[in-house]
């Protein structure tokens, strides 16, 4: 299968012997970490930054996605566009079913196409990200459906994640295309994303003030230790992976066809 992502680092790919799609993936992930630190420092969660945080997360996500997946990004746009129309116009009691059937059907067609025309080979394509997008879209639709149900019919998690009103288009785009998850995920629920953008996830965990009251000041917790720990785990797993694949190539898992 032809790789659809950016070719700008082809020279580097050839010089170090790393396939271009994997190199672009690595560059995108490192870029997302660096941008995330800048995002955290310059666009702190507060009311005046809410719209900016949505737009920046969405626009940078589109740039990284285009860098990694190229013109295949239109699949994500089409899938998201149809599902958003379903949220707007589909009867609310059926919206979760319509969204699930369409998004899962679209994803399945992508996998079947790849199975027919690129079986046994692997080049980075949009199908991986579409799996994450399908989870996001279906979980969003189910949360929107839960927003119309009676509270006594919901469990604690459904109550926390339920959505009363249809998301604004900017919120929707930020949720689906944010740069933190555009390349490889993972899934986060819509309400968790909104809390992250607005800072509500931090406000709910603020300690009480000395006089016994509650502080509403948004103070971001220190993430240095967590970030370093995750990076160390990533490097260790990468080393193990590359050492093992030298001895046991992934291709050894494929059945050899008899002539």
Coordinates of N, CA and C in Angstrom, one line a residue:
X1 N 0.8 -1.2 0.0 CA 0.0 0.0 0.0 C 0.9 1.2 0.0
X2 N 0.5 2.2 -0.8 CA 1.3 3.5 -0.9 C 1.0 4.3 0.4
X3 N 2.1 4.8 0.9 CA 2.0 5.7 2.1 C 1.5 7.1 1.7
X4 N 0.5 7.6 2.4 CA -0.1 8.9 2.0 C 0.4 10.1 2.8
X5 N 1.2 9.8 3.8 CA 1.7 10.9 4.6 C 2.8 11.8 4.0
X6 N 3.3 12.7 4.8 CA 4.3 13.6 4.2 C 5.6 12.9 3.8
X7 N 6.2 13.4 2.8 CA 7.4 12.9 2.3 C 8.6 13.8 2.6
X8 N 8.4 14.8 3.4 CA 9.4 15.8 3.6 C 10.7 15.2 4.3
X9 N 10.5 14.1 5.1 CA 11.7 13.6 5.8 C 12.1 12.3 5.1
X10 N 11.9 12.1 3.8 CA 12.3 10.9 3.1 C 13.8 10.7 3.1
X11 N 14.6 11.8 3.1 CA 16.0 11.8 3.1 C 16.5 11.2 4.4
X12 N 15.9 11.6 5.5 CA 16.3 11.1 6.8 C 15.9 9.7 7.0
X13 N 14.7 9.3 6.5 CA 14.3 7.9 6.5 C 15.3 7.0 5.8
X14 N 15.8 7.4 4.7 CA 16.7 6.6 3.9 C 18.1 6.5 4.6
X15 N 18.5 7.6 5.3 CA 19.8 7.6 5.9 C 19.9 6.8 7.2
X16 N 18.8 6.7 7.9 CA 18.8 6.0 9.2 C 18.2 4.6 9.0
X17 N 17.6 4.3 7.9 CA 17.0 3.0 7.6 C 15.7 2.7 8.3
X18 N 15.0 3.8 8.7 CA 13.7 3.6 9.3 C 12.6 4.0 8.3
X19 N 11.6 3.1 8.1 CA 10.5 3.4 7.2 C 9.9 4.8 7.4
X20 N 9.6 5.4 6.3 CA 9.1 6.8 6.4 C 7.8 6.9 7.3
X21 N 6.9 6.0 7.1 CA 5.7 6.1 7.9 C 5.9 6.0 9.4
X22 N 6.9 5.1 9.8 CA 7.3 5.0 11.2 C 8.0 6.2 11.7
X23 N 8.8 6.8 10.9 CA 9.6 8.0 11.2 C 8.6 9.2 11.4
X24 N 7.6 9.3 10.5 CA 6.6 10.4 10.7 C 5.8 10.2 11.9
X25 N 5.5 8.9 12.2 CA 4.7 8.6 13.4 C 5.5 9.1 14.7
X26 N 6.8 8.7 14.7 CA 7.7 9.1 15.8 C 7.8 10.6 16.0
X27 N 8.0 11.3 14.9 CA 8.1 12.7 14.9 C 6.8 13.4 15.4
X28 N 5.7 12.8 15.0 CA 4.4 13.4 15.4 C 4.2 13.2 16.9
X29 N 4.5 12.0 17.4 CA 4.3 11.8 18.8 C 5.2 12.7 19.7
X30 N 6.5 12.8 19.3 CA 7.4 13.7 20.0 C 6.9 15.2 19.9
X31 N 6.4 15.6 18.7 CA 5.9 16.9 18.5 C 4.7 17.2 19.4
X32 N 3.8 16.2 19.6 CA 2.6 16.3 20.4 C 3.0 16.5 21.9
X33 N 4.1 15.8 22.3 CA 4.5 16.0 23.7 C 5.0 17.4 23.9
X34 N 5.9 17.9 23.0 CA 6.4 19.2 23.1 C 5.3 20.3 23.1
X35 N 4.4 20.1 22.1 CA 3.3 21.1 21.9 C 2.4 21.0 23.2
X36 N 2.2 19.8 23.7 CA 1.4 19.7 24.9 C 2.0 20.5 26.1
X37 N 3.3 20.5 26.2 CA 3.9 21.3 27.3 C 3.7 22.8 27.1
X38 N 3.8 23.2 25.8 CA 3.6 24.7 25.5 C 2.1 25.0 25.7
X39 N 1.3 24.1 25.3 CA -0.2 24.3 25.4 C -0.5 24.5 26.9
X40 N 0.1 23.7 27.7 CA -0.2 23.7 29.1 C 0.3 25.0 29.8
X41 N 1.4 25.5 29.3 CA 2.1 26.7 29.9 C 1.4 28.0 29.4
X42 N 1.1 28.1 28.1 CA 0.7 29.4 27.5 C -0.9 29.5 27.4
X43 N -1.6 28.3 27.4 CA -3.0 28.4 27.3 C -3.6 27.6 28.5
X44 N -3.4 28.2 29.7 CA -3.9 27.6 30.9 C -5.4 27.5 30.9
X45 N -6.0 26.5 31.5 CA -7.5 26.4 31.5 C -8.2 27.5 32.4
X46 N -8.8 28.4 31.7 CA -9.6 29.5 32.3 C -10.7 30.0 31.3
X47 N -11.7 30.6 31.8 CA -12.8 31.0 30.9 C -12.4 31.7 29.6
X48 N -11.5 32.7 29.7 CA -11.1 33.4 28.6 C -10.2 32.6 27.6
X49 N -9.7 31.4 28.0 CA -8.9 30.6 27.1 C -9.7 29.4 26.6
X50 N -10.9 29.2 26.9 CA -11.6 28.0 26.5 C -11.7 27.8 25.0
X51 N -12.2 28.9 24.3 CA -12.3 28.8 22.9 C -10.9 28.6 22.2
X52 N -9.9 29.4 22.7 CA -8.6 29.2 22.2 C -8.1 27.8 22.3
X53 N -8.3 27.2 23.5 CA -7.8 25.8 23.7 C -8.5 24.8 22.8
X54 N -9.8 25.0 22.5 CA -10.5 24.2 21.5 C -9.9 24.3 20.1
X55 N -9.7 25.6 19.7 CA -9.2 25.8 18.4 C -7.8 25.4 18.2
X56 N -7.0 25.7 19.1 CA -5.5 25.3 19.0 C -5.4 23.7 19.0
X57 N -6.2 23.1 19.9 CA -6.1 21.6 19.9 C -6.6 21.0 18.6
X58 N -7.6 21.6 18.0 CA -8.2 21.1 16.7 C -7.2 21.4 15.6
X59 N -6.8 22.6 15.4 CA -6.0 23.0 14.3 C -4.6 22.3 14.3
X60 N -4.0 22.2 15.4 CA -2.7 21.5 15.5 C -2.9 20.0 15.2
X61 N -4.0 19.5 15.7 CA -4.4 18.1 15.4 C -4.5 17.8 13.9
X62 N -5.1 18.7 13.2 CA -5.3 18.6 11.8 C -3.9 18.6 11.1
X63 N -3.0 19.5 11.5 CA -1.7 19.6 10.9 C -0.9 18.3 11.2
X64 N -0.9 17.7 12.4 CA -0.2 16.5 12.7 C -0.9 15.3 11.9
X65 N -2.2 15.3 11.9 CA -2.9 14.3 11.2 C -2.6 14.3 9.7
X66 N -2.5 15.5 9.1 CA -2.2 15.6 7.7 C -0.7 15.2 7.4
X67 N 0.1 15.5 8.4 CA 1.5 15.1 8.2 C 1.7 13.6 8.2
X68 N 0.9 12.9 9.1 CA 1.0 11.5 9.2 C 0.2 10.7 8.2
X69 N -1.0 11.2 7.9 CA -1.9 10.4 7.1 C -2.2 11.0 5.7
X70 N -1.8 12.3 5.5 CA -2.0 12.9 4.2 C -3.5 13.0 3.8
X71 N -3.8 12.7 2.5 CA -5.1 12.9 2.0 C -6.1 11.9 2.6
X72 N -5.7 10.9 3.3 CA -6.6 10.0 3.9 C -7.4 10.6 5.1
X73 N -7.0 11.8 5.5 CA -7.7 12.5 6.6 C -9.2 12.7 6.2
X74 N -9.5 12.7 4.9 CA -10.9 13.0 4.5 C -11.8 11.9 5.1
X75 N -11.3 10.7 5.3 CA -12.1 9.7 5.9 C -12.6 10.1 7.3
X76 N -11.7 10.7 8.1 CA -12.0 11.1 9.4 C -13.0 12.2 9.4
X77 N -12.8 13.2 8.4 CA -13.8 14.3 8.3 C -15.2 13.8 7.9
X78 N -15.2 12.9 6.9 CA -16.5 12.4 6.5 C -17.2 11.6 7.6
X79 N -16.5 10.7 8.3 CA -17.1 10.0 9.4 C -17.6 10.9 10.5
X80 N -16.8 11.9 10.8 CA -17.2 12.8 11.9 C -18.4 13.7 11.4
X81 N -18.4 14.2 10.2 CA -19.4 15.0 9.6 C -20.8 14.3 9.7
X82 N -20.8 13.1 9.2 CA -22.1 12.4 9.2 C -22.6 12.1 10.6
X83 N -21.7 11.8 11.5 CA -22.1 11.5 12.9 C -22.6 12.8 13.6
X84 N -22.0 13.9 13.2 CA -22.4 15.2 13.8 C -23.8 15.6 13.3
X85 N -24.1 15.3 12.0 CA -25.4 15.5 11.5 C -26.4 14.7 12.2
X86 N -26.0 13.4 12.5 CA -26.9 12.6 13.3 C -27.3 13.1 14.6
X87 N -26.3 13.7 15.3 CA -26.5 14.4 16.6 C -27.5 15.5 16.5
X88 N -27.4 16.2 15.4 CA -28.2 17.4 15.2 C -29.7 17.1 14.8
X89 N -29.8 16.1 13.9 CA -31.1 15.9 13.2 C -31.8 14.6 13.5
X90 N -31.0 13.6 14.0 CA -31.6 12.3 14.2 C -32.4 12.3 15.5
X91 N -33.6 11.7 15.6 CA -34.3 11.6 16.9 C -33.4 11.1 18.0
X92 N -33.4 11.8 19.1 CA -32.5 11.5 20.1 C -32.5 10.1 20.7
X93 N -33.7 9.5 20.7 CA -33.7 8.1 21.2 C -33.1 7.1 20.3
X94 N -32.8 7.5 19.1 CA -32.2 6.6 18.1 C -30.7 7.0 17.7
X95 N -30.3 8.2 18.2 CA -29.0 8.7 17.7 C -27.8 7.8 18.0
X96 N -27.9 7.2 19.2 CA -26.7 6.3 19.5 C -26.7 5.1 18.6
X97 N -27.8 4.6 18.2 CA -27.8 3.4 17.3 C -27.4 3.8 15.9
X98 N -27.9 4.9 15.4 CA -27.5 5.4 14.1 C -26.0 5.6 14.0
X99 N -25.5 6.3 15.0 CA -24.0 6.6 15.0 C -23.2 5.4 15.1
X100 N -23.6 4.4 16.0 CA -22.8 3.2 16.1 C -22.8 2.4 14.8
X101 N -24.0 2.3 14.2 CA -24.0 1.5 12.9 C -23.2 2.1 11.8
X102 N -23.4 3.4 11.6 CA -22.6 4.1 10.6 C -21.1 4.1 10.8
X103 N -20.7 4.5 12.0 CA -19.2 4.6 12.3 C -18.6 3.3 12.3
X104 N -19.2 2.2 12.8 CA -18.7 0.9 12.8 C -18.7 0.3 11.4
X105 N -19.7 0.6 10.7 CA -19.8 0.1 9.3 C -18.7 0.7 8.4
X106 N -18.5 2.0 8.6 CA -17.4 2.7 7.9 C -16.0 2.2 8.2
X107 N -15.8 2.0 9.5 CA -14.5 1.4 9.9 C -14.3 0.0 9.4
X108 N -15.4 -0.8 9.4 CA -15.3 -2.2 8.9 C -15.0 -2.2 7.4
X109 N -15.6 -1.3 6.7 CA -15.3 -1.3 5.3 C -13.8 -0.9 5.0
X110 N -13.2 -0.1 5.8 CA -11.8 0.3 5.7 C -10.9 -1.0 5.9
X111 N -11.3 -1.7 6.9 CA -10.5 -2.9 7.2 C -10.7 -4.0 6.2
X112 N -11.9 -4.2 5.7 CA -12.1 -5.2 4.6 C -11.4 -4.8 3.3
X113 N -11.4 -3.5 3.0 CA -10.6 -3.0 1.8 C -9.2 -3.3 2.0
X114 N -8.6 -3.1 3.2 CA -7.2 -3.3 3.4 C -6.9 -4.8 3.3
X115 N -7.8 -5.6 3.9 CA -7.7 -7.1 3.9 C -7.6 -7.6 2.4
X116 N -8.4 -7.0 1.5 CA -8.5 -7.5 0.1 C -7.3 -7.0 -0.7
X117 N -6.8 -5.8 -0.4 CA -5.8 -5.2 -1.3 C -4.4 -5.1 -0.7
X118 N -4.2 -5.3 0.6 CA -2.9 -5.1 1.3 C -2.7 -6.2 2.4
X119 N -3.2 -7.3 2.2 CA -3.1 -8.4 3.2 C -1.6 -8.8 3.4
X120 N -1.3 -8.9 4.7 CA 0.1 -9.3 5.1 C 1.1 -8.2 5.1
X121 N 0.7 -7.0 4.7 CA 1.7 -5.9 4.7 C 1.2 -4.9 5.7
X122 N 2.1 -4.0 6.1 CA 1.7 -2.9 7.0 C 2.4 -1.6 6.7
X123 N 1.6 -0.7 6.3 CA 2.1 0.7 6.1 C 1.1 1.6 6.9
X124 N 1.6 2.5 7.7 CA 0.7 3.3 8.5 C -0.4 4.0 7.6
X125 N -1.6 3.8 8.0 CA -2.7 4.5 7.3 C -3.8 4.9 8.3
X126 N -4.9 5.5 7.8 CA -5.8 6.1 8.7 C -6.7 5.2 9.5
X127 N -6.7 3.9 9.1 CA -7.6 2.9 9.8 C -7.3 2.8 11.3
X128 N -6.1 3.0 11.7 CA -5.8 3.0 13.1 C -6.5 4.1 13.9
X129 N -6.3 5.3 13.3 CA -7.0 6.5 14.0 C -8.5 6.4 13.9
X130 N -9.0 5.8 12.8 CA -10.4 5.6 12.7 C -11.0 4.7 13.8
X131 N -10.2 3.8 14.2 CA -10.7 2.9 15.3 C -10.9 3.8 16.6
X132 N -10.0 4.7 16.9 CA -10.1 5.6 18.0 C -11.3 6.6 17.8
X133 N -11.4 7.1 16.6 CA -12.5 8.0 16.3 C -13.9 7.3 16.4
X134 N -14.0 6.1 16.0 CA -15.2 5.3 16.1 C -15.6 5.2 17.6
X135 N -14.6 4.9 18.5 CA -14.9 4.9 19.9 C -15.4 6.2 20.4
X136 N -14.7 7.3 20.0 CA -15.1 8.6 20.4 C -16.5 9.0 20.0
X137 N -16.8 8.7 18.7 CA -18.1 9.1 18.2 C -19.3 8.3 18.8
X138 N -19.1 7.0 19.0 CA -20.1 6.2 19.6 C -20.3 6.5 21.1
X139 N -19.2 6.7 21.8 CA -19.3 7.0 23.2 C -20.0 8.4 23.4
X140 N -19.7 9.4 22.5 CA -20.4 10.7 22.5 C -21.9 10.5 22.3
X141 N -22.3 9.7 21.3 CA -23.7 9.5 20.9 C -24.4 8.9 22.1
X142 N -23.8 7.9 22.7 CA -24.4 7.2 23.8 C -24.6 8.1 25.0
X143 N -23.6 9.0 25.3 CA -23.6 10.0 26.3 C -24.7 11.0 26.1
X144 N -24.9 11.4 24.8 CA -26.0 12.3 24.4 C -27.4 11.6 24.6
X145 N -27.4 10.4 24.3 CA -28.7 9.6 24.5 C -29.0 9.5 26.0
X146 N -28.0 9.2 26.8 CA -28.1 9.1 28.3 C -28.6 10.5 28.9
X147 N -28.3 11.6 28.2 CA -28.7 12.9 28.7 C -30.2 13.1 28.7
X148 N -31.0 12.3 28.0 CA -32.4 12.4 27.9 C -33.1 11.4 28.8
X149 N -32.3 10.5 29.4 CA -32.9 9.4 30.2 C -33.1 9.9 31.6
X150 N -34.0 9.2 32.4 CA -34.2 9.5 33.8 C -33.0 9.1 34.6
X151 N -32.6 10.0 35.6 CA -31.4 9.7 36.4 C -31.4 8.3 37.1
X152 N -32.6 7.9 37.5 CA -32.7 6.6 38.2 C -32.4 5.4 37.3
X153 N -32.4 5.6 35.9 CA -32.1 4.6 35.0 C -30.6 4.5 34.6
X154 N -29.8 5.4 35.2 CA -28.4 5.5 34.9 C -27.6 5.1 36.0
X155 N -26.4 4.5 35.8 CA -25.5 4.2 36.8 C -24.6 5.4 37.1
X156 N -23.7 5.4 38.0 CA -22.9 6.5 38.4 C -22.0 7.0 37.3
X157 N -21.4 6.1 36.5 CA -20.6 6.5 35.4 C -21.4 7.2 34.3
X158 N -22.6 6.6 34.0 CA -23.4 7.2 33.0 C -23.9 8.6 33.4
X159 N -24.2 8.8 34.6 CA -24.6 10.1 35.1 C -23.5 11.1 34.9
X160 N -22.3 10.7 35.2 CA -21.1 11.6 35.1 C -20.8 12.0 33.7
X161 N -21.0 11.0 32.8 CA -20.6 11.2 31.4 C -21.7 11.7 30.5
X162 N -23.0 11.7 31.0 CA -24.1 12.1 30.2 C -24.0 13.6 29.7
X163 N -24.6 13.8 28.5 CA -24.5 15.2 27.9 C -26.0 15.6 27.7
X164 N -26.3 16.8 28.3 CA -27.7 17.3 28.2 C -28.0 18.0 26.8
X165 N -27.0 18.6 26.3 CA -27.2 19.4 25.0 C -26.2 18.9 24.0
X166 N -26.6 19.1 22.7 CA -25.7 18.7 21.6 C -24.4 19.6 21.6
X167 N -23.3 19.0 21.5 CA -22.0 19.8 21.5 C -22.0 20.9 20.4
X168 N -21.4 22.0 20.7 CA -21.1 23.0 19.6 C -20.1 22.4 18.6
X169 N -20.1 22.9 17.4 CA -19.3 22.3 16.4 C -17.8 22.5 16.7
X170 N -17.4 23.6 17.4 CA -16.0 23.8 17.8 C -15.6 22.8 18.8
X171 N -16.5 22.5 19.8 CA -16.3 21.5 20.8 C -16.1 20.1 20.2
X172 N -17.0 19.8 19.3 CA -17.0 18.5 18.6 C -15.7 18.3 17.8
X173 N -15.3 19.3 17.1 CA -14.0 19.2 16.3 C -12.8 19.1 17.2
X174 N -12.8 19.9 18.3 CA -11.7 19.8 19.2 C -11.6 18.4 19.9
X175 N -12.8 17.8 20.2 CA -12.8 16.5 20.8 C -12.3 15.4 19.8
X176 N -12.8 15.4 18.6 CA -12.4 14.4 17.6 C -11.0 14.6 17.1
X177 N -10.5 15.8 16.9 CA -9.3 16.0 16.2 C -8.2 16.6 17.1
X178 N -8.3 16.6 18.4 CA -7.3 17.3 19.3 C -5.9 16.6 19.1
X179 N -4.9 17.4 19.1 CA -3.6 16.9 18.8 C -3.1 15.9 19.8
X180 N -3.6 15.9 21.0 CA -3.1 14.9 22.0 C -3.5 13.5 21.6
X181 N -4.6 13.3 20.8 CA -5.0 11.9 20.5 C -5.2 11.7 19.0
X182 N -4.8 12.6 18.1 CA -5.1 12.4 16.7 C -4.3 11.3 16.1
X183 N -3.1 11.0 16.6 CA -2.2 10.1 15.9 C -2.5 8.6 16.4
X184 N -2.7 8.4 17.7 CA -2.8 7.1 18.1 C -3.8 6.9 19.3
X185 N -4.5 8.0 19.6 CA -5.4 7.9 20.7 C -4.7 8.3 22.0
X186 N -5.2 7.8 23.2 CA -6.2 6.8 23.4 C -7.6 7.5 23.4
X187 N -8.6 6.7 23.6 CA -10.0 7.2 23.8 C -10.1 8.0 25.1
X188 N -10.7 9.1 25.0 CA -11.2 9.8 26.2 C -12.6 10.2 26.0
X189 N -13.4 10.2 27.1 CA -14.8 10.5 26.9 C -15.0 12.0 26.7
X190 N -16.1 12.4 26.1 CA -16.3 13.8 25.7 C -16.3 14.7 27.0
X191 N -17.0 14.3 28.0 CA -17.1 15.1 29.2 C -15.7 15.3 29.9
X192 N -14.9 14.3 29.8 CA -13.5 14.4 30.3 C -12.7 15.4 29.5
X193 N -12.9 15.4 28.2 CA -12.2 16.3 27.3 C -12.7 17.8 27.7
X194 N -14.0 18.0 27.8 CA -14.5 19.3 28.2 C -14.0 19.8 29.5
X195 N -13.9 18.9 30.5 CA -13.4 19.2 31.8 C -11.9 19.6 31.7
X196 N -11.2 18.9 30.8 CA -9.8 19.2 30.6 C -9.6 20.6 30.0
X197 N -10.4 20.9 29.0 CA -10.4 22.2 28.3 C -10.7 23.4 29.3
X198 N -11.8 23.2 30.1 CA -12.3 24.3 31.0 C -11.5 24.3 32.3
X199 N -10.9 23.2 32.7 CA -10.2 23.2 34.0 C -11.1 22.6 35.1
X200 N -12.3 22.1 34.7 CA -13.2 21.6 35.8 C -12.6 20.4 36.5
X201 N -11.8 19.6 35.7 CA -11.2 18.4 36.3 C -10.2 18.8 37.4
X202 N -9.6 20.0 37.3 CA -8.7 20.5 38.3 C -9.5 21.1 39.5
X203 N -10.5 21.9 39.1 CA -11.3 22.6 40.2 C -11.9 21.6 41.1
X204 N -12.4 20.5 40.6 CA -13.1 19.5 41.5 C -12.1 18.9 42.5
X205 N -10.8 19.0 42.2 CA -9.8 18.4 43.1 C -9.1 19.4 44.0
X206 N -9.5 20.6 44.0 CA -8.8 21.7 44.7 C -9.0 21.4 46.2
X207 N -7.9 21.7 46.9 CA -7.9 21.5 48.4 C -8.7 22.7 49.0
X208 N -9.2 22.5 50.2 CA -9.9 23.6 50.9 C -8.9 24.6 51.4
X209 N -9.3 25.9 51.5 CA -8.5 26.9 51.9 C -8.3 26.9 53.4
X210 N -7.4 27.7 53.9 CA -7.1 27.7 55.4 C -8.3 28.0 56.2
X211 N -9.2 28.9 55.7 CA -10.3 29.3 56.5 C -11.5 28.3 56.4
X212 N -11.2 27.1 55.7 CA -12.3 26.1 55.6 C -13.1 26.2 54.3
X213 N -12.9 27.3 53.6 CA -13.7 27.5 52.3 C -13.1 26.7 51.2
X214 N -13.7 26.8 50.0 CA -13.2 26.1 48.9 C -12.6 27.1 47.9
X215 N -11.4 26.8 47.4 CA -10.7 27.7 46.4 C -11.2 27.3 45.0
X216 N -11.5 28.4 44.2 CA -11.9 28.2 42.8 C -10.7 28.5 41.9
X217 N -9.6 28.8 42.4 CA -8.4 29.1 41.6 C -7.9 27.8 40.9
X218 N -7.6 27.9 39.6 CA -7.2 26.8 38.9 C -5.6 26.7 38.9
X219 N -5.2 25.8 39.7 CA -3.7 25.5 39.8 C -3.4 24.2 39.2
X220 N -2.6 24.2 38.1 CA -2.3 23.0 37.5 C -1.3 22.1 38.3
X221 N -1.6 20.9 38.5 CA -0.7 20.0 39.2 C 0.6 19.8 38.5
X222 N 1.7 19.5 39.2 CA 3.0 19.2 38.6 C 3.0 17.9 37.9
X223 N 3.3 17.9 36.6 CA 3.3 16.6 35.8 C 4.7 16.1 35.5
X224 N 5.7 16.7 36.0 CA 7.1 16.3 35.6 C 7.4 14.9 35.9
X225 N 7.0 14.4 37.1 CA 7.3 13.0 37.4 C 6.5 12.0 36.5
X226 N 5.3 12.3 36.3 CA 4.4 11.5 35.5 C 4.9 11.4 34.0
X227 N 5.3 12.6 33.5 CA 5.8 12.7 32.1 C 7.1 11.9 32.0
X228 N 8.0 12.1 32.9 CA 9.3 11.3 32.8 C 9.1 9.8 32.9
X229 N 8.2 9.4 33.8 CA 7.9 8.0 34.0 C 7.3 7.4 32.8
X230 N 6.4 8.1 32.1 CA 5.8 7.6 30.9 C 6.8 7.5 29.8
X231 N 7.7 8.5 29.7 CA 8.7 8.5 28.6 C 9.7 7.3 28.8
X232 N 10.1 7.1 30.1 CA 11.0 6.0 30.4 C 10.4 4.7 30.0
X233 N 9.1 4.5 30.4 CA 8.4 3.3 30.0 C 8.4 3.1 28.5
X234 N 8.1 4.2 27.8 CA 8.0 4.1 26.3 C 9.4 3.7 25.7
X235 N 10.5 4.3 26.2 CA 11.8 3.9 25.7 C 12.1 2.5 26.0
X236 N 11.8 2.0 27.2 CA 12.1 0.6 27.6 C 11.3 -0.4 26.7
X237 N 10.0 -0.1 26.5 CA 9.2 -0.9 25.6 C 9.7 -0.9 24.2
X238 N 10.1 0.2 23.7 CA 10.6 0.3 22.3 C 11.9 -0.5 22.2
X239 N 12.8 -0.4 23.2 CA 14.0 -1.2 23.1 C 13.7 -2.7 23.1
X240 N 12.8 -3.1 24.0 CA 12.4 -4.5 24.0 C 11.8 -5.0 22.7
X241 N 10.9 -4.1 22.1 CA 10.3 -4.5 20.9 C 11.3 -4.7 19.8
X242 N 12.2 -3.7 19.6 CA 13.2 -3.8 18.5 C 14.2 -4.9 18.7
X243 N 14.6 -5.2 20.0 CA 15.4 -6.4 20.3 C 14.8 -7.7 19.9
X244 N 13.5 -7.8 20.3 CA 12.8 -9.1 20.0 C 12.5 -9.3 18.5
X245 N 12.1 -8.2 17.8 CA 11.8 -8.4 16.4 C 13.0 -8.7 15.6
X246 N 14.2 -8.4 16.1 CA 15.4 -8.8 15.4 C 15.6 -10.3 15.4
X247 N 15.1 -11.0 16.5 CA 15.2 -12.4 16.6 C 13.9 -13.1 16.0
X248 N 12.8 -12.5 16.3 CA 11.5 -13.1 15.9 C 10.8 -12.0 15.1
X249 N 11.0 -11.9 13.8 CA 10.3 -10.9 12.9 C 8.8 -11.1 13.0
X250 N 8.1 -10.0 12.8 CA 6.6 -10.0 12.9 C 6.1 -10.9 11.7
X251 N 6.9 -10.9 10.6 CA 6.4 -11.7 9.5 C 6.3 -13.2 9.7
X252 N 7.0 -13.6 10.8 CA 7.0 -15.0 11.1 C 5.6 -15.5 11.7
X253 N 4.8 -14.5 12.0 CA 3.4 -14.8 12.5 C 2.5 -15.1 11.3
X254 N 2.9 -14.8 10.1 CA 2.0 -15.0 9.0 C 2.2 -16.4 8.4
X255 N 1.1 -17.0 8.0 CA 1.2 -18.3 7.4 C 1.8 -18.2 6.0
X256 N 2.7 -19.1 5.7 CA 3.3 -19.2 4.4 C 2.3 -20.0 3.5
X257 N 2.0 -19.4 2.3 CA 1.1 -20.1 1.4 C 1.9 -21.2 0.6
X258 N 1.3 -22.3 0.5 CA 2.0 -23.4 -0.2 C 1.8 -23.2 -1.7
X259 N 2.8 -23.4 -2.4 CA 2.8 -23.3 -3.9 C 2.1 -24.5 -4.5

